[in-house]
Structure formats: structure tokens, C-alpha cells
């Protein structure tokens, strides 16, 4: 069999989205996944599509997140028709609560720049919060409503991209660990697998999530580090909330299946992926502060995952500055579910030899220099 046009390293949501897009463009695509697809960060994610409730300021990255969000209303029915998978898209919006006096400054500053940028945000007083979400603690001071910040079921979305990629002819190989990227004469020519086999491909896409920087043969260090997040789920039947509700960095995401996802910690502890009493306590106490009813709800599960994070917390997207045929689609940190469809489009197009539709300058692999901080 002839070599594929595109080898994708990593079968998380990003690798599968890239594969689905590249395959739609008529390219022969192989995804190499060392474990099983969609079982790392993409499986752990809460599924919020929250550019505004999470945003730190205006700029090109916020523009990218907002454009990414626009994809979902049309994507959900398209994926259902193409794969039979309902990605659980919900559009009720998000509310960020001020519970403590010290939250006021943070939320007021955010309200100022977001209003100043013409973004969709509304200030709610305590009564207006409780009208919308009666289960919120009556200690709430005020809040911000983001009607456009939505959610999906991240596990189903990952699965849908994999199924879509395969229906379009991509080959997904699980249990295949890539050890090294092979480069000859300034061009990527394939990869070396952990079992010593070589795979050829005209284009190699780095989509290995938090592990991307560990690949051998990269032309320059890729300073990705894992940022651990712990989550839990409780029952919420009948539903406690309609909106995503967050306060002091902890969120409660109501799912249509009767679960409320609660998250998440941000910890820098290397590649250790363990749910700890201390981490879980932070999440559960934060949730109980949002609503005493959450504190009483039946706990149904807990899990964790590793966000792929760069020093500036921006993704790495696009072509290597020196090596032809080497593309990056990694480092999506807290936004990989939101950014998956647009990443698929951008990198799929580049794999087909097209110019990216957006300026990927801020996300270049060369921006860290030759001697960046190492990952932990
Ligand atoms: C707790 C938590 C909550 C989150 N919540 C949200 C959210 O609400 N909204 C949002 O948009 N984002 C969220 N995220 C972020 C999002 O989950 C990630 O940005 C996204 O899943 C990254 O996708 P990925 O495909 O790059 O990585 P992963 O899903 O980690 O996939 C990488 C894959 O590459 C494979 N791999 C690695 N190295 C190799 C190799 N050498 N050879 C072969 N395969 C390899 C791995 O096995 C893995 O399957 C959250 C993340 C976490 C951890």
C-alpha cells in the first residue's frame, strides 16, 4: 500500500479533527495513537465553549476563540447527520458569580473591557441571577451573564470527529506510539514508531497533546507542559441549573444526561494524573459555595486530565518555520474542545497545500526561541 499523504501523531480531539478535515479534502490520512483515541485531555474536558467567561483580554486569540464558537450551531446537526452522534450542544449561556467582595474588582474589570469591545455580556444584580438560576446560593452579590457561551459533550465530539475521519477514508491506528519525527533534507518524511517500524508520509502533523514536546526529532524544543485538572460529577435530577455557572475559578456544567460536571483544578505536577483528596476538596467546596444544593447532591464520579499548555498559554498552530511538511496542532490548554473544529479546518487546509485562512503568526512554533523553559 502506498504511503499516506498525512501522518497525524495523536488521536485526541485535535488529531481527529485535523484528520477529518484533511480526509474531506481528498488526502490519504493515517492517525497514529499510542493508546486509544480521545481518552486523554479530550475525554476529561468539561466541554465549555466559553471564550468570554474565561477570557483574559481582547486581542487576536479572543477573536480566534469567538470565531471558533461560531462553528458549533451548524456543526452539531452536520455531525449528527454524518456520524449519528449527538454532540450534546447546549446554548443556554453561562453566568459568572461574584460571591466574595474580592470578586468585585475582577468582574468589574472584565465587564469594562468586554463592554468596551462590544461583546455580549450583561450585568445581573443578585435578584436577576436568582431569577435565572434559583438554586444559586442566596449569598450571591451579583453576576455576569454570557448568553453566547455554550457547551458540548467533549467525549462525544471527539468520537464524532474520529468517526467522521474514518467515514471519509482516514485510517486510525491505536496502540501505535510515535517515538521520532524523521526529517531529511529540510523536509519531514515520516515517523519512527516505538516498535522500530518506520512510517512514511508527505506531511506530519504534531497533535500529541501534553506529550507533544516529548517527541524526538523535533527541529526545535516545543515547550509544552501538562496542566492537571481534576473534575467531579454529581446527579442533578431534576435539573439544578440551566446555565453553566462559575465562581472563583470553579464551574458547574449542567448536562442533558442528568449529570452536573464540576471542575476544575489547575495544578503543575508533571505528567502525574491522579485525583487527590485535596484537589477534589477544592472542586467540591467551590461547587457547594455556588449552590448549597450542589453540596448535597449525590457524587457520581471523578476524573482528571492533562491540559497541553505552552509558556504563553496559546496554542501552537501551523507550519514549522524551517522544516517543510511539518505542521503543528497542539498546546490548546483550556480551549481545545472549543478550538477543535477550527483547528481541523486550518491545519487540514495547510496539509492540502493551502494558505491558512487566518493569520497564524501569534501561534508559530518558532516563537519560543531555541532555548525555551523546559516542560516539567
Ligand atoms: C480538566 C480539563 C477540563 C477542560 N475543559 C475544557 C473545556 O471546558 N473547554 C475546552 O474547550 N477545553 C477544555 N479543556 C482542554 C481540552 O480538553 C484540551 O485542550 C484538548 O482536549 C486537547 O486535545 P488534544 O487532542 O491536543 O490532546 P489529548 O486529548 O490529550 O490527545 C493527545 C493524544 O495524543 C496521544 N499521543 C501523545 N503522544 C503520542 C505519541 N508519541 N504517539 C502517538 N500518540 C501520542 C495521546 O495518547 C492522546 O490520545 C479541558 C482540559 C482539562 C484537562
Short mmCIF file of C-alpha atoms and ligand atoms in Angstrom, two decimals:
data_model
loop_
_atom_site.label_atom_id
_atom_site.label_comp_id
_atom_site.label_asym_id
_atom_site.label_seq_id
_atom_site.Cartn_x
_atom_site.Cartn_y
_atom_site.Cartn_z
CA UNK A 1 0.00 0.00 0.00
CA UNK A 2 1.35 3.47 -0.81
CA UNK A 3 2.31 5.88 1.98
CA UNK A 4 -0.38 8.25 3.23
CA UNK A 5 -0.29 11.94 2.39
CA UNK A 6 -0.69 12.91 6.04
CA UNK A 7 0.50 11.23 9.24
CA UNK A 8 -1.18 12.63 12.35
CA UNK A 9 0.62 11.96 15.64
CA UNK A 10 -2.04 11.69 18.36
CA UNK A 11 -5.70 10.73 18.22
CA UNK A 12 -7.17 13.24 20.65
CA UNK A 13 -9.91 15.60 19.57
CA UNK A 14 -7.37 17.75 17.74
CA UNK A 15 -5.73 14.93 15.78
CA UNK A 16 -9.13 13.50 14.84
CA UNK A 17 -10.48 16.93 13.77
CA UNK A 18 -7.42 17.51 11.58
CA UNK A 19 -7.75 14.01 10.12
CA UNK A 20 -11.45 14.53 9.35
CA UNK A 21 -10.78 17.78 7.53
CA UNK A 22 -7.73 16.57 5.62
CA UNK A 23 -9.62 13.43 4.54
CA UNK A 24 -12.50 15.57 3.29
CA UNK A 25 -10.01 17.34 1.06
CA UNK A 26 -9.18 14.03 -0.60
CA UNK A 27 -5.93 13.40 1.25
CA UNK A 28 -4.98 9.92 2.44
CA UNK A 29 -4.63 10.27 6.20
CA UNK A 30 -3.33 7.96 8.93
CA UNK A 31 -3.74 8.78 12.62
CA UNK A 32 -1.21 7.13 14.94
CA UNK A 33 -2.46 6.94 18.53
CA UNK A 34 -0.35 5.28 21.19
CA UNK A 35 -3.36 4.36 23.38
CA UNK A 36 -6.98 4.72 22.38
CA UNK A 37 -8.35 7.79 20.63
CA UNK A 38 -9.98 10.54 22.67
CA UNK A 39 -9.08 9.13 26.07
CA UNK A 40 -6.73 11.82 27.39
CA UNK A 41 -7.45 15.55 27.84
CA UNK A 42 -10.28 15.36 25.31
CA UNK A 43 -12.05 12.80 27.48
CA UNK A 44 -11.51 14.77 30.69
CA UNK A 45 -12.76 18.13 29.40
CA UNK A 46 -15.87 19.84 30.72
CA UNK A 47 -16.94 20.81 27.20
CA UNK A 48 -17.50 24.52 27.78
CA UNK A 49 -17.40 26.74 24.71
CA UNK A 50 -16.58 29.76 26.81
CA UNK A 51 -14.44 32.39 25.12
CA UNK A 52 -15.88 35.20 27.22
CA UNK A 53 -16.45 33.66 30.64
CA UNK A 54 -12.78 32.52 30.51
CA UNK A 55 -11.21 35.39 28.53
CA UNK A 56 -8.32 37.37 29.95
CA UNK A 57 -8.45 40.26 27.47
CA UNK A 58 -9.15 41.40 23.92
CA UNK A 59 -6.83 40.53 21.02
CA UNK A 60 -6.25 38.03 18.22
CA UNK A 61 -6.64 34.99 20.49
CA UNK A 62 -10.05 36.10 21.72
CA UNK A 63 -11.00 36.73 18.07
CA UNK A 64 -9.93 33.16 17.26
CA UNK A 65 -11.97 31.76 20.15
CA UNK A 66 -15.03 33.76 19.11
CA UNK A 67 -14.72 32.62 15.52
CA UNK A 68 -14.32 29.05 16.75
CA UNK A 69 -17.53 29.34 18.75
CA UNK A 70 -19.43 30.39 15.63
CA UNK A 71 -18.82 26.94 14.12
CA UNK A 72 -20.90 24.98 16.63
CA UNK A 73 -24.56 25.73 15.84
CA UNK A 74 -24.10 24.41 12.29
CA UNK A 75 -21.56 21.73 13.24
CA UNK A 76 -23.85 19.92 15.70
CA UNK A 77 -26.54 18.90 13.16
CA UNK A 78 -23.90 18.26 10.48
CA UNK A 79 -22.05 15.81 12.72
CA UNK A 80 -25.30 14.14 13.75
CA UNK A 81 -26.23 13.60 10.09
CA UNK A 82 -22.76 12.43 9.10
CA UNK A 83 -21.95 10.18 12.09
CA UNK A 84 -25.19 9.57 14.01
CA UNK A 85 -23.55 11.13 17.10
CA UNK A 86 -25.33 13.88 19.02
CA UNK A 87 -22.57 16.07 20.46
CA UNK A 88 -24.83 17.45 23.20
CA UNK A 89 -24.64 21.06 22.05
CA UNK A 90 -26.49 23.32 24.52
CA UNK A 91 -26.90 27.05 24.13
CA UNK A 92 -28.28 28.30 27.46
CA UNK A 93 -25.26 30.52 28.18
CA UNK A 94 -23.01 31.00 31.20
CA UNK A 95 -23.21 33.05 34.40
CA UNK A 96 -20.14 34.10 36.38
CA UNK A 97 -20.93 34.89 40.02
CA UNK A 98 -19.41 37.41 42.39
CA UNK A 99 -19.68 35.67 45.76
CA UNK A 100 -16.92 37.44 47.71
CA UNK A 101 -16.09 41.14 47.97
CA UNK A 102 -12.74 40.45 46.27
CA UNK A 103 -14.57 39.13 43.19
CA UNK A 104 -15.98 42.61 42.50
CA UNK A 105 -12.81 44.14 41.10
CA UNK A 106 -12.07 41.16 38.88
CA UNK A 107 -15.58 41.02 37.43
CA UNK A 108 -15.90 44.79 37.08
CA UNK A 109 -12.62 44.99 35.15
CA UNK A 110 -13.80 42.20 32.90
CA UNK A 111 -17.17 43.85 32.36
CA UNK A 112 -15.44 47.10 31.39
CA UNK A 113 -13.17 45.71 28.70
CA UNK A 114 -15.80 43.33 27.35
CA UNK A 115 -18.44 46.06 27.09
CA UNK A 116 -15.82 48.38 25.62
CA UNK A 117 -15.10 45.76 22.94
CA UNK A 118 -18.82 45.44 22.13
CA UNK A 119 -19.01 41.84 23.37
CA UNK A 120 -22.22 40.15 24.53
CA UNK A 121 -22.14 40.45 28.33
CA UNK A 122 -24.86 41.57 30.74
CA UNK A 123 -24.55 42.65 34.37
CA UNK A 124 -27.09 40.94 36.63
CA UNK A 125 -27.88 42.00 40.19
CA UNK A 126 -28.43 39.29 42.81
CA UNK A 127 -32.19 39.17 42.21
CA UNK A 128 -31.67 38.79 38.45
CA UNK A 129 -29.17 35.96 39.00
CA UNK A 130 -31.62 34.14 41.27
CA UNK A 131 -34.49 34.63 38.82
CA UNK A 132 -32.45 32.84 36.18
CA UNK A 133 -30.90 30.25 38.49
CA UNK A 134 -32.90 29.84 41.73
CA UNK A 135 -30.56 27.11 43.04
CA UNK A 136 -27.62 29.53 43.27
CA UNK A 137 -26.61 30.46 46.83
CA UNK A 138 -28.55 33.43 48.18
CA UNK A 139 -25.18 34.84 49.26
CA UNK A 140 -24.61 35.81 45.62
CA UNK A 141 -23.68 39.50 45.28
CA UNK A 142 -24.10 39.93 41.52
CA UNK A 143 -23.03 38.27 38.29
CA UNK A 144 -22.18 38.47 34.62
CA UNK A 145 -24.35 36.74 32.02
CA UNK A 146 -22.75 35.47 28.80
CA UNK A 147 -25.63 34.39 26.59
CA UNK A 148 -23.28 33.21 23.81
CA UNK A 149 -21.05 30.89 25.88
CA UNK A 150 -22.34 27.39 25.21
CA UNK A 151 -21.30 23.76 25.77
CA UNK A 152 -20.93 20.33 24.17
CA UNK A 153 -20.22 16.83 25.41
CA UNK A 154 -16.47 16.70 24.74
CA UNK A 155 -16.29 12.90 24.68
CA UNK A 156 -18.99 12.69 22.06
CA UNK A 157 -17.40 15.43 19.99
CA UNK A 158 -14.04 13.60 19.99
CA UNK A 159 -15.77 10.40 18.98
CA UNK A 160 -17.72 12.18 16.24
CA UNK A 161 -14.52 13.58 14.69
CA UNK A 162 -12.94 10.13 14.72
CA UNK A 163 -15.98 8.51 13.09
CA UNK A 164 -16.15 11.34 10.54
CA UNK A 165 -12.46 10.94 9.71
CA UNK A 166 -12.90 7.20 9.18
CA UNK A 167 -16.05 7.62 7.10
CA UNK A 168 -14.02 9.92 4.88
CA UNK A 169 -11.36 7.27 4.45
CA UNK A 170 -8.81 8.11 7.16
CA UNK A 171 -7.11 5.16 8.85
CA UNK A 172 -6.92 5.29 12.65
CA UNK A 173 -4.31 3.01 14.24
CA UNK A 174 -4.47 2.61 18.01
CA UNK A 175 -1.65 1.24 20.12
CA UNK A 176 0.96 2.88 17.84
CA UNK A 177 3.39 5.11 19.70
CA UNK A 178 5.47 7.53 17.66
CA UNK A 179 8.97 7.92 19.01
CA UNK A 180 10.57 10.23 16.48
CA UNK A 181 9.80 12.52 13.58
CA UNK A 182 12.02 11.73 10.58
CA UNK A 183 13.41 14.72 8.73
CA UNK A 184 15.64 14.58 5.66
CA UNK A 185 16.97 17.48 3.60
CA UNK A 186 14.81 20.02 5.43
CA UNK A 187 11.57 18.06 4.95
CA UNK A 188 9.53 15.77 7.17
CA UNK A 189 9.37 12.35 5.55
CA UNK A 190 7.57 10.29 8.18
CA UNK A 191 7.94 8.92 11.69
CA UNK A 192 9.69 6.18 13.61
CA UNK A 193 7.42 4.11 15.86
CA UNK A 194 8.35 2.82 19.31
CA UNK A 195 8.50 -0.75 17.93
CA UNK A 196 11.14 0.35 15.42
CA UNK A 197 8.88 0.44 12.36
CA UNK A 198 9.04 3.43 10.03
CA UNK A 199 6.01 5.10 8.53
CA UNK A 200 6.29 7.46 5.59
CA UNK A 201 4.09 10.47 4.98
CA UNK A 202 4.40 13.65 2.92
CA UNK A 203 3.09 15.73 5.82
CA UNK A 204 3.48 15.04 9.53
CA UNK A 205 1.11 16.72 12.00
CA UNK A 206 2.12 17.01 15.66
CA UNK A 207 -1.10 16.60 17.67
CA UNK A 208 0.14 14.71 20.72
CA UNK A 209 -1.47 16.95 23.34
CA UNK A 210 0.59 17.48 26.51
CA UNK A 211 3.13 14.89 25.29
CA UNK A 212 3.94 16.68 22.01
CA UNK A 213 7.18 18.17 23.36
CA UNK A 214 8.50 14.71 24.22
CA UNK A 215 8.72 13.60 20.59
CA UNK A 216 12.27 13.06 19.38
CA UNK A 217 13.43 14.64 16.17
CA UNK A 218 11.56 17.93 16.58
CA UNK A 219 13.59 20.65 14.86
CA UNK A 220 13.43 22.81 17.97
CA UNK A 221 12.24 22.35 21.57
CA UNK A 222 8.46 22.51 21.90
CA UNK A 223 7.93 23.77 25.46
CA UNK A 224 4.62 22.13 26.25
CA UNK A 225 3.80 21.22 29.81
CA UNK A 226 0.88 19.33 31.33
CA UNK A 227 -1.50 21.35 33.50
CA UNK A 228 -3.51 18.91 35.56
CA UNK A 229 -7.24 19.41 36.04
CA UNK A 230 -9.44 17.41 38.41
CA UNK A 231 -13.21 17.20 37.99
CA UNK A 232 -16.19 15.51 39.58
CA UNK A 233 -19.80 14.85 38.62
CA UNK A 234 -22.95 14.90 40.70
CA UNK A 235 -26.53 14.00 39.92
CA UNK A 236 -28.81 16.89 39.20
CA UNK A 237 -32.21 15.44 38.56
CA UNK A 238 -34.42 17.37 38.41
CA UNK A 239 -32.01 19.86 36.84
CA UNK A 240 -30.46 22.35 39.26
CA UNK A 241 -29.17 24.81 36.66
CA UNK A 242 -29.78 25.63 33.02
CA UNK A 243 -26.69 27.81 32.54
CA UNK A 244 -23.06 26.97 33.13
CA UNK A 245 -22.43 28.66 36.50
CA UNK A 246 -18.95 29.61 37.68
CA UNK A 247 -17.47 31.37 40.70
CA UNK A 248 -13.90 31.88 41.88
CA UNK A 249 -12.50 29.63 39.16
CA UNK A 250 -14.79 26.65 39.83
CA UNK A 251 -17.55 25.78 37.36
CA UNK A 252 -20.73 23.71 37.30
CA UNK A 253 -21.77 22.50 33.86
CA UNK A 254 -25.30 21.02 33.64
CA UNK A 255 -25.53 18.13 31.20
CA UNK A 256 -28.66 16.94 29.46
CA UNK A 257 -27.97 13.40 30.75
CA UNK A 258 -28.71 14.40 34.37
CA UNK A 259 -25.07 14.91 35.41
CA UNK A 260 -23.56 18.14 36.63
CA UNK A 261 -19.85 18.34 35.81
CA UNK A 262 -17.85 20.22 38.44
CA UNK A 263 -14.33 21.45 37.83
CA UNK A 264 -11.54 22.06 37.76
CA UNK A 265 -8.19 22.42 39.45
CA UNK A 266 -5.11 23.81 37.69
CA UNK A 267 -2.01 22.07 39.00
CA UNK A 268 1.53 21.82 37.71
CA UNK A 269 2.71 18.43 38.89
CA UNK A 270 4.28 16.89 35.81
CA UNK A 271 2.59 14.04 34.00
CA UNK A 272 1.04 12.60 37.16
CA UNK A 273 -2.66 12.12 36.57
CA UNK A 274 -4.23 11.31 39.90
CA UNK A 275 -7.38 12.55 41.56
CA UNK A 276 -6.35 13.63 45.05
CA UNK A 277 -8.39 14.37 48.18
CA UNK A 278 -7.03 17.93 48.24
CA UNK A 279 -7.84 18.60 44.57
CA UNK A 280 -11.29 17.08 44.79
CA UNK A 281 -11.98 19.04 48.00
CA UNK A 282 -11.20 22.32 46.21
CA UNK A 283 -13.64 21.49 43.43
CA UNK A 284 -16.41 20.24 45.72
CA UNK A 285 -16.10 23.12 48.19
CA UNK A 286 -16.18 25.59 45.31
CA UNK A 287 -19.29 23.90 43.93
CA UNK A 288 -21.02 23.94 47.34
CA UNK A 289 -20.27 27.67 47.56
CA UNK A 290 -22.03 28.18 44.20
CA UNK A 291 -25.07 26.26 45.45
CA UNK A 292 -25.65 24.51 48.79
CA UNK A 293 -27.77 22.03 46.79
CA UNK A 294 -24.66 21.03 44.85
CA UNK A 295 -23.00 20.33 48.18
CA UNK A 296 -25.82 17.88 48.98
CA UNK A 297 -26.07 16.20 45.55
CA UNK A 298 -25.01 12.57 45.04
CA UNK A 299 -21.45 12.29 43.81
CA UNK A 300 -21.33 10.03 40.74
CA UNK A 301 -17.72 10.19 39.65
CA UNK A 302 -14.39 11.95 39.49
CA UNK A 303 -11.55 12.02 36.99
CA UNK A 304 -8.72 14.19 35.73
CA UNK A 305 -6.73 15.10 32.65
CA UNK A 306 -3.66 16.97 31.43
CA UNK A 307 -4.12 20.21 29.53
CA UNK A 308 -1.44 20.76 26.87
CA UNK A 309 -0.01 24.15 27.81
CA UNK A 310 2.69 26.45 26.39
CA UNK A 311 4.54 29.22 28.31
CA UNK A 312 2.22 31.91 26.88
CA UNK A 313 -0.83 29.62 27.13
CA UNK A 314 -1.50 30.00 23.40
CA UNK A 315 -1.67 27.01 21.05
CA UNK A 316 0.99 26.05 18.53
CA UNK A 317 -0.62 26.08 15.10
CA UNK A 318 0.71 25.95 11.57
CA UNK A 319 3.87 25.12 9.67
CA UNK A 320 7.32 24.69 11.11
CA UNK A 321 9.38 27.77 10.14
CA UNK A 322 12.20 25.67 8.68
CA UNK A 323 11.09 22.11 8.02
CA UNK A 324 8.73 21.55 5.10
CA UNK A 325 5.84 19.20 5.61
CA UNK A 326 5.82 19.53 9.39
CA UNK A 327 2.65 21.01 10.89
CA UNK A 328 1.69 21.69 14.50
CA UNK A 329 -1.77 21.41 16.05
CA UNK A 330 -1.16 21.34 19.76
CA UNK A 331 -0.95 23.33 23.00
CA UNK A 332 -4.67 24.16 23.21
CA UNK A 333 -4.58 24.40 27.02
CA UNK A 334 -8.12 25.17 28.33
CA UNK A 335 -9.69 25.65 24.91
CA UNK A 336 -9.07 22.53 22.85
CA UNK A 337 -12.72 21.49 22.63
CA UNK A 338 -13.80 24.95 21.52
CA UNK A 339 -10.87 25.19 19.09
CA UNK A 340 -11.06 21.66 17.65
CA UNK A 341 -13.27 22.37 14.62
CA UNK A 342 -11.38 25.49 13.55
CA UNK A 343 -8.02 23.79 14.16
CA UNK A 344 -9.16 20.94 11.94
CA UNK A 345 -10.06 23.38 9.17
CA UNK A 346 -6.86 25.41 9.41
CA UNK A 347 -4.42 22.51 9.61
CA UNK A 348 -6.39 20.33 7.19
CA UNK A 349 -6.17 23.13 4.62
CA UNK A 350 -2.44 23.53 5.20
CA UNK A 351 -1.90 19.80 4.80
CA UNK A 352 -3.57 20.18 1.39
CA UNK A 353 -1.08 22.92 0.48
CA UNK A 354 -3.39 25.88 1.02
CA UNK A 355 -2.55 29.08 2.84
CA UNK A 356 -4.25 29.27 6.27
CA UNK A 357 -7.42 31.36 6.24
CA UNK A 358 -6.26 33.24 9.37
CA UNK A 359 -3.01 34.84 10.44
CA UNK A 360 -1.32 32.12 12.49
CA UNK A 361 1.64 34.38 13.34
CA UNK A 362 0.89 34.51 17.10
CA UNK A 363 0.83 30.70 17.26
CA UNK A 364 4.08 29.87 15.44
CA UNK A 365 6.35 27.09 16.69
CA UNK A 366 9.35 29.41 16.37
CA UNK A 367 8.09 31.93 18.92
CA UNK A 368 9.72 30.25 21.92
CA UNK A 369 13.28 30.63 20.64
CA UNK A 370 15.89 27.87 20.71
CA UNK A 371 16.20 27.65 24.47
CA UNK A 372 12.75 27.94 25.99
CA UNK A 373 11.79 26.97 29.54
CA UNK A 374 11.69 23.18 29.53
CA UNK A 375 8.44 21.40 30.25
CA UNK A 376 8.31 19.88 33.72
C1 LIG B 1 -9.84 19.18 33.34
C2 LIG B 1 -9.93 19.74 31.95
C3 LIG B 1 -11.04 20.49 31.59
C4 LIG B 1 -11.12 21.05 30.31
N1 LIG B 1 -12.24 21.73 29.94
C5 LIG B 1 -12.31 22.28 28.70
C6 LIG B 1 -13.47 22.96 28.29
O1 LIG B 1 -14.44 23.06 29.06
N2 LIG B 1 -13.50 23.52 27.05
C7 LIG B 1 -12.45 23.42 26.19
O2 LIG B 1 -12.52 23.95 25.08
N3 LIG B 1 -11.33 22.74 26.55
C8 LIG B 1 -11.24 22.17 27.77
N4 LIG B 1 -10.13 21.51 28.15
C9 LIG B 1 -8.98 21.48 27.25
C10 LIG B 1 -9.09 20.39 26.21
O3 LIG B 1 -9.50 19.21 26.82
C11 LIG B 1 -7.73 20.18 25.54
O4 LIG B 1 -7.19 21.41 25.10
C12 LIG B 1 -7.90 19.25 24.33
O5 LIG B 1 -8.57 18.07 24.70
C13 LIG B 1 -6.55 18.93 23.74
O6 LIG B 1 -6.75 17.96 22.74
P1 LIG B 1 -5.53 17.18 22.13
O7 LIG B 1 -6.06 16.28 21.09
O8 LIG B 1 -4.47 18.15 21.75
O9 LIG B 1 -4.92 16.38 23.37
P2 LIG B 1 -5.34 14.97 24.01
O10 LIG B 1 -6.81 14.82 24.09
O11 LIG B 1 -4.57 14.83 25.26
O12 LIG B 1 -4.85 13.94 22.92
C14 LIG B 1 -3.49 13.76 22.62
C15 LIG B 1 -3.37 12.33 22.14
O13 LIG B 1 -2.06 12.12 21.62
C16 LIG B 1 -1.65 10.82 22.00
N5 LIG B 1 -0.20 10.79 21.96
C17 LIG B 1 0.67 11.53 22.69
N6 LIG B 1 1.94 11.25 22.36
C18 LIG B 1 1.87 10.32 21.37
C19 LIG B 1 2.86 9.61 20.62
N7 LIG B 1 4.17 9.82 20.82
N8 LIG B 1 2.44 8.72 19.69
C20 LIG B 1 1.12 8.50 19.48
N9 LIG B 1 0.15 9.13 20.19
C21 LIG B 1 0.52 10.02 21.11
C22 LIG B 1 -2.21 10.66 23.42
O14 LIG B 1 -2.30 9.29 23.78
C23 LIG B 1 -3.56 11.33 23.28
O15 LIG B 1 -4.59 10.43 22.92
C24 LIG B 1 -10.05 20.87 29.40
C25 LIG B 1 -8.96 20.07 29.75
C26 LIG B 1 -8.91 19.50 31.01
C27 LIG B 1 -7.74 18.61 31.35
#
